[in-house]
Amino acid sequence: MSTGDITHDETHQRYSLYQDGVEAYLTYERPQAGHKHITHTIVPGELGGRGIGKRLVKRAMEDIIAAGETVSSSCWFASALIEKTPEWAAVQA
């Protein structure tokens, strides 16, 4: 699967992916213009181990970089991936 399967609902500040009728999602806040703060990455147990959480973070980061925004995170999972990926770490606020 590609990140094309992920939908972005800007109104609810949420990236979602449905697989086998189950939703995995990433939520964020906008504390200020030009900045996204990732709050949660949720992958239900039955979807675990498939790389879905990483795909959600990747899609969010692609959008952040494309928009020229900065990022912060209080989600341990997203924070760990951002720190490990130089081009993502470079846009941390």
JSON list of C-alpha atoms in Angstrom, two decimals:
[
{"chain": "A", "resi": 1, "resn": "MET", "atom": "CA", "xyz": [0.00, 0.00, 0.00]},
{"chain": "A", "resi": 2, "resn": "SER", "atom": "CA", "xyz": [1.06, 3.55, -0.61]},
{"chain": "A", "resi": 3, "resn": "THR", "atom": "CA", "xyz": [0.36, 6.69, 1.36]},
{"chain": "A", "resi": 4, "resn": "GLY", "atom": "CA", "xyz": [-2.36, 7.34, -1.23]},
{"chain": "A", "resi": 5, "resn": "ASP", "atom": "CA", "xyz": [-4.65, 5.19, 0.94]},
{"chain": "A", "resi": 6, "resn": "ILE", "atom": "CA", "xyz": [-4.43, 7.77, 3.71]},
{"chain": "A", "resi": 7, "resn": "THR", "atom": "CA", "xyz": [-7.05, 10.51, 3.90]},
{"chain": "A", "resi": 8, "resn": "HIS", "atom": "CA", "xyz": [-6.48, 13.91, 5.49]},
{"chain": "A", "resi": 9, "resn": "ASP", "atom": "CA", "xyz": [-9.42, 15.62, 7.20]},
{"chain": "A", "resi": 10, "resn": "GLU", "atom": "CA", "xyz": [-8.21, 19.16, 7.86]},
{"chain": "A", "resi": 11, "resn": "THR", "atom": "CA", "xyz": [-11.41, 20.11, 9.68]},
{"chain": "A", "resi": 12, "resn": "HIS", "atom": "CA", "xyz": [-10.85, 17.40, 12.30]},
{"chain": "A", "resi": 13, "resn": "GLN", "atom": "CA", "xyz": [-7.04, 17.64, 12.08]},
{"chain": "A", "resi": 14, "resn": "ARG", "atom": "CA", "xyz": [-6.72, 13.93, 11.39]},
{"chain": "A", "resi": 15, "resn": "TYR", "atom": "CA", "xyz": [-5.01, 11.56, 8.96]},
{"chain": "A", "resi": 16, "resn": "SER", "atom": "CA", "xyz": [-6.84, 8.22, 8.66]},
{"chain": "A", "resi": 17, "resn": "LEU", "atom": "CA", "xyz": [-6.29, 4.87, 7.05]},
{"chain": "A", "resi": 18, "resn": "TYR", "atom": "CA", "xyz": [-8.95, 2.14, 7.00]},
{"chain": "A", "resi": 19, "resn": "GLN", "atom": "CA", "xyz": [-7.90, -1.45, 6.58]},
{"chain": "A", "resi": 20, "resn": "ASP", "atom": "CA", "xyz": [-10.08, -4.51, 7.08]},
{"chain": "A", "resi": 21, "resn": "GLY", "atom": "CA", "xyz": [-12.82, -2.16, 8.35]},
{"chain": "A", "resi": 22, "resn": "VAL", "atom": "CA", "xyz": [-10.59, -0.81, 11.14]},
{"chain": "A", "resi": 23, "resn": "GLU", "atom": "CA", "xyz": [-9.30, 2.77, 11.38]},
{"chain": "A", "resi": 24, "resn": "ALA", "atom": "CA", "xyz": [-5.74, 3.78, 12.24]},
{"chain": "A", "resi": 25, "resn": "TYR", "atom": "CA", "xyz": [-5.16, 7.51, 12.61]},
{"chain": "A", "resi": 26, "resn": "LEU", "atom": "CA", "xyz": [-2.85, 10.38, 13.46]},
{"chain": "A", "resi": 27, "resn": "THR", "atom": "CA", "xyz": [-4.15, 13.56, 15.07]},
{"chain": "A", "resi": 28, "resn": "TYR", "atom": "CA", "xyz": [-2.56, 16.99, 15.31]},
{"chain": "A", "resi": 29, "resn": "GLU", "atom": "CA", "xyz": [-3.19, 20.51, 16.52]},
{"chain": "A", "resi": 30, "resn": "ARG", "atom": "CA", "xyz": [-2.41, 23.88, 14.98]},
{"chain": "A", "resi": 31, "resn": "PRO", "atom": "CA", "xyz": [-1.12, 26.02, 17.85]},
{"chain": "A", "resi": 32, "resn": "GLN", "atom": "CA", "xyz": [-0.11, 28.71, 15.34]},
{"chain": "A", "resi": 33, "resn": "ALA", "atom": "CA", "xyz": [-0.14, 29.34, 11.61]},
{"chain": "A", "resi": 34, "resn": "GLY", "atom": "CA", "xyz": [2.51, 27.38, 9.73]},
{"chain": "A", "resi": 35, "resn": "HIS", "atom": "CA", "xyz": [2.97, 24.80, 12.49]},
{"chain": "A", "resi": 36, "resn": "LYS", "atom": "CA", "xyz": [1.50, 21.36, 13.21]},
{"chain": "A", "resi": 37, "resn": "HIS", "atom": "CA", "xyz": [1.82, 19.65, 16.57]},
{"chain": "A", "resi": 38, "resn": "ILE", "atom": "CA", "xyz": [1.31, 15.86, 16.31]},
{"chain": "A", "resi": 39, "resn": "THR", "atom": "CA", "xyz": [-0.64, 14.64, 19.34]},
{"chain": "A", "resi": 40, "resn": "HIS", "atom": "CA", "xyz": [-1.41, 10.96, 18.73]},
{"chain": "A", "resi": 41, "resn": "THR", "atom": "CA", "xyz": [-0.71, 8.08, 16.37]},
{"chain": "A", "resi": 42, "resn": "ILE", "atom": "CA", "xyz": [-3.21, 5.29, 17.01]},
{"chain": "A", "resi": 43, "resn": "VAL", "atom": "CA", "xyz": [-2.97, 1.87, 15.38]},
{"chain": "A", "resi": 44, "resn": "PRO", "atom": "CA", "xyz": [-5.38, -0.71, 16.82]},
{"chain": "A", "resi": 45, "resn": "GLY", "atom": "CA", "xyz": [-3.82, -4.03, 17.79]},
{"chain": "A", "resi": 46, "resn": "GLU", "atom": "CA", "xyz": [-5.35, -5.94, 14.91]},
{"chain": "A", "resi": 47, "resn": "LEU", "atom": "CA", "xyz": [-3.51, -3.64, 12.47]},
{"chain": "A", "resi": 48, "resn": "GLY", "atom": "CA", "xyz": [-0.22, -3.66, 14.35]},
{"chain": "A", "resi": 49, "resn": "GLY", "atom": "CA", "xyz": [3.05, -4.76, 12.81]},
{"chain": "A", "resi": 50, "resn": "ARG", "atom": "CA", "xyz": [2.14, -3.64, 9.28]},
{"chain": "A", "resi": 51, "resn": "GLY", "atom": "CA", "xyz": [3.98, -0.31, 9.24]},
{"chain": "A", "resi": 52, "resn": "ILE", "atom": "CA", "xyz": [0.74, 1.67, 9.27]},
{"chain": "A", "resi": 53, "resn": "GLY", "atom": "CA", "xyz": [1.83, 4.05, 12.04]},
{"chain": "A", "resi": 54, "resn": "LYS", "atom": "CA", "xyz": [4.98, 4.90, 10.13]},
{"chain": "A", "resi": 55, "resn": "ARG", "atom": "CA", "xyz": [2.96, 5.50, 6.97]},
{"chain": "A", "resi": 56, "resn": "LEU", "atom": "CA", "xyz": [0.67, 7.91, 8.82]},
{"chain": "A", "resi": 57, "resn": "VAL", "atom": "CA", "xyz": [3.63, 9.89, 10.17]},
{"chain": "A", "resi": 58, "resn": "LYS", "atom": "CA", "xyz": [5.29, 9.86, 6.73]},
{"chain": "A", "resi": 59, "resn": "ARG", "atom": "CA", "xyz": [2.18, 11.31, 5.07]},
{"chain": "A", "resi": 60, "resn": "ALA", "atom": "CA", "xyz": [1.84, 14.03, 7.72]},
{"chain": "A", "resi": 61, "resn": "MET", "atom": "CA", "xyz": [5.51, 14.93, 7.38]},
{"chain": "A", "resi": 62, "resn": "GLU", "atom": "CA", "xyz": [5.30, 15.02, 3.57]},
{"chain": "A", "resi": 63, "resn": "ASP", "atom": "CA", "xyz": [2.43, 17.51, 3.87]},
{"chain": "A", "resi": 64, "resn": "ILE", "atom": "CA", "xyz": [4.26, 19.60, 6.49]},
{"chain": "A", "resi": 65, "resn": "ILE", "atom": "CA", "xyz": [7.41, 19.83, 4.37]},
{"chain": "A", "resi": 66, "resn": "ALA", "atom": "CA", "xyz": [5.47, 20.53, 1.15]},
{"chain": "A", "resi": 67, "resn": "ALA", "atom": "CA", "xyz": [3.65, 23.40, 2.90]},
{"chain": "A", "resi": 68, "resn": "GLY", "atom": "CA", "xyz": [6.89, 24.85, 4.32]},
{"chain": "A", "resi": 69, "resn": "GLU", "atom": "CA", "xyz": [5.62, 24.35, 7.88]},
{"chain": "A", "resi": 70, "resn": "THR", "atom": "CA", "xyz": [7.32, 23.36, 11.12]},
{"chain": "A", "resi": 71, "resn": "VAL", "atom": "CA", "xyz": [6.43, 20.43, 13.38]},
{"chain": "A", "resi": 72, "resn": "SER", "atom": "CA", "xyz": [6.49, 19.43, 17.02]},
{"chain": "A", "resi": 73, "resn": "SER", "atom": "CA", "xyz": [5.14, 16.29, 18.64]},
{"chain": "A", "resi": 74, "resn": "SER", "atom": "CA", "xyz": [3.94, 15.02, 21.99]},
{"chain": "A", "resi": 75, "resn": "CYS", "atom": "CA", "xyz": [3.36, 11.56, 20.48]},
{"chain": "A", "resi": 76, "resn": "TRP", "atom": "CA", "xyz": [6.28, 9.28, 21.44]},
{"chain": "A", "resi": 77, "resn": "PHE", "atom": "CA", "xyz": [5.96, 7.26, 18.22]},
{"chain": "A", "resi": 78, "resn": "ALA", "atom": "CA", "xyz": [5.95, 10.26, 15.86]},
{"chain": "A", "resi": 79, "resn": "SER", "atom": "CA", "xyz": [8.70, 11.97, 17.86]},
{"chain": "A", "resi": 80, "resn": "ALA", "atom": "CA", "xyz": [10.97, 8.92, 17.55]},
{"chain": "A", "resi": 81, "resn": "LEU", "atom": "CA", "xyz": [10.47, 8.75, 13.76]},
{"chain": "A", "resi": 82, "resn": "ILE", "atom": "CA", "xyz": [11.02, 12.49, 13.34]},
{"chain": "A", "resi": 83, "resn": "GLU", "atom": "CA", "xyz": [14.27, 12.33, 15.31]},
{"chain": "A", "resi": 84, "resn": "LYS", "atom": "CA", "xyz": [15.54, 9.38, 13.20]},
{"chain": "A", "resi": 85, "resn": "THR", "atom": "CA", "xyz": [14.79, 11.05, 9.86]},
{"chain": "A", "resi": 86, "resn": "PRO", "atom": "CA", "xyz": [17.12, 14.00, 9.14]},
{"chain": "A", "resi": 87, "resn": "GLU", "atom": "CA", "xyz": [14.82, 15.81, 6.68]},
{"chain": "A", "resi": 88, "resn": "TRP", "atom": "CA", "xyz": [11.96, 15.61, 9.20]},
{"chain": "A", "resi": 89, "resn": "ALA", "atom": "CA", "xyz": [14.11, 16.63, 12.16]},
{"chain": "A", "resi": 90, "resn": "ALA", "atom": "CA", "xyz": [15.19, 19.68, 10.18]},
{"chain": "A", "resi": 91, "resn": "VAL", "atom": "CA", "xyz": [11.66, 21.15, 10.32]},
{"chain": "A", "resi": 92, "resn": "GLN", "atom": "CA", "xyz": [11.16, 20.71, 14.06]},
{"chain": "A", "resi": 93, "resn": "ALA", "atom": "CA", "xyz": [10.19, 23.85, 15.92]}
]
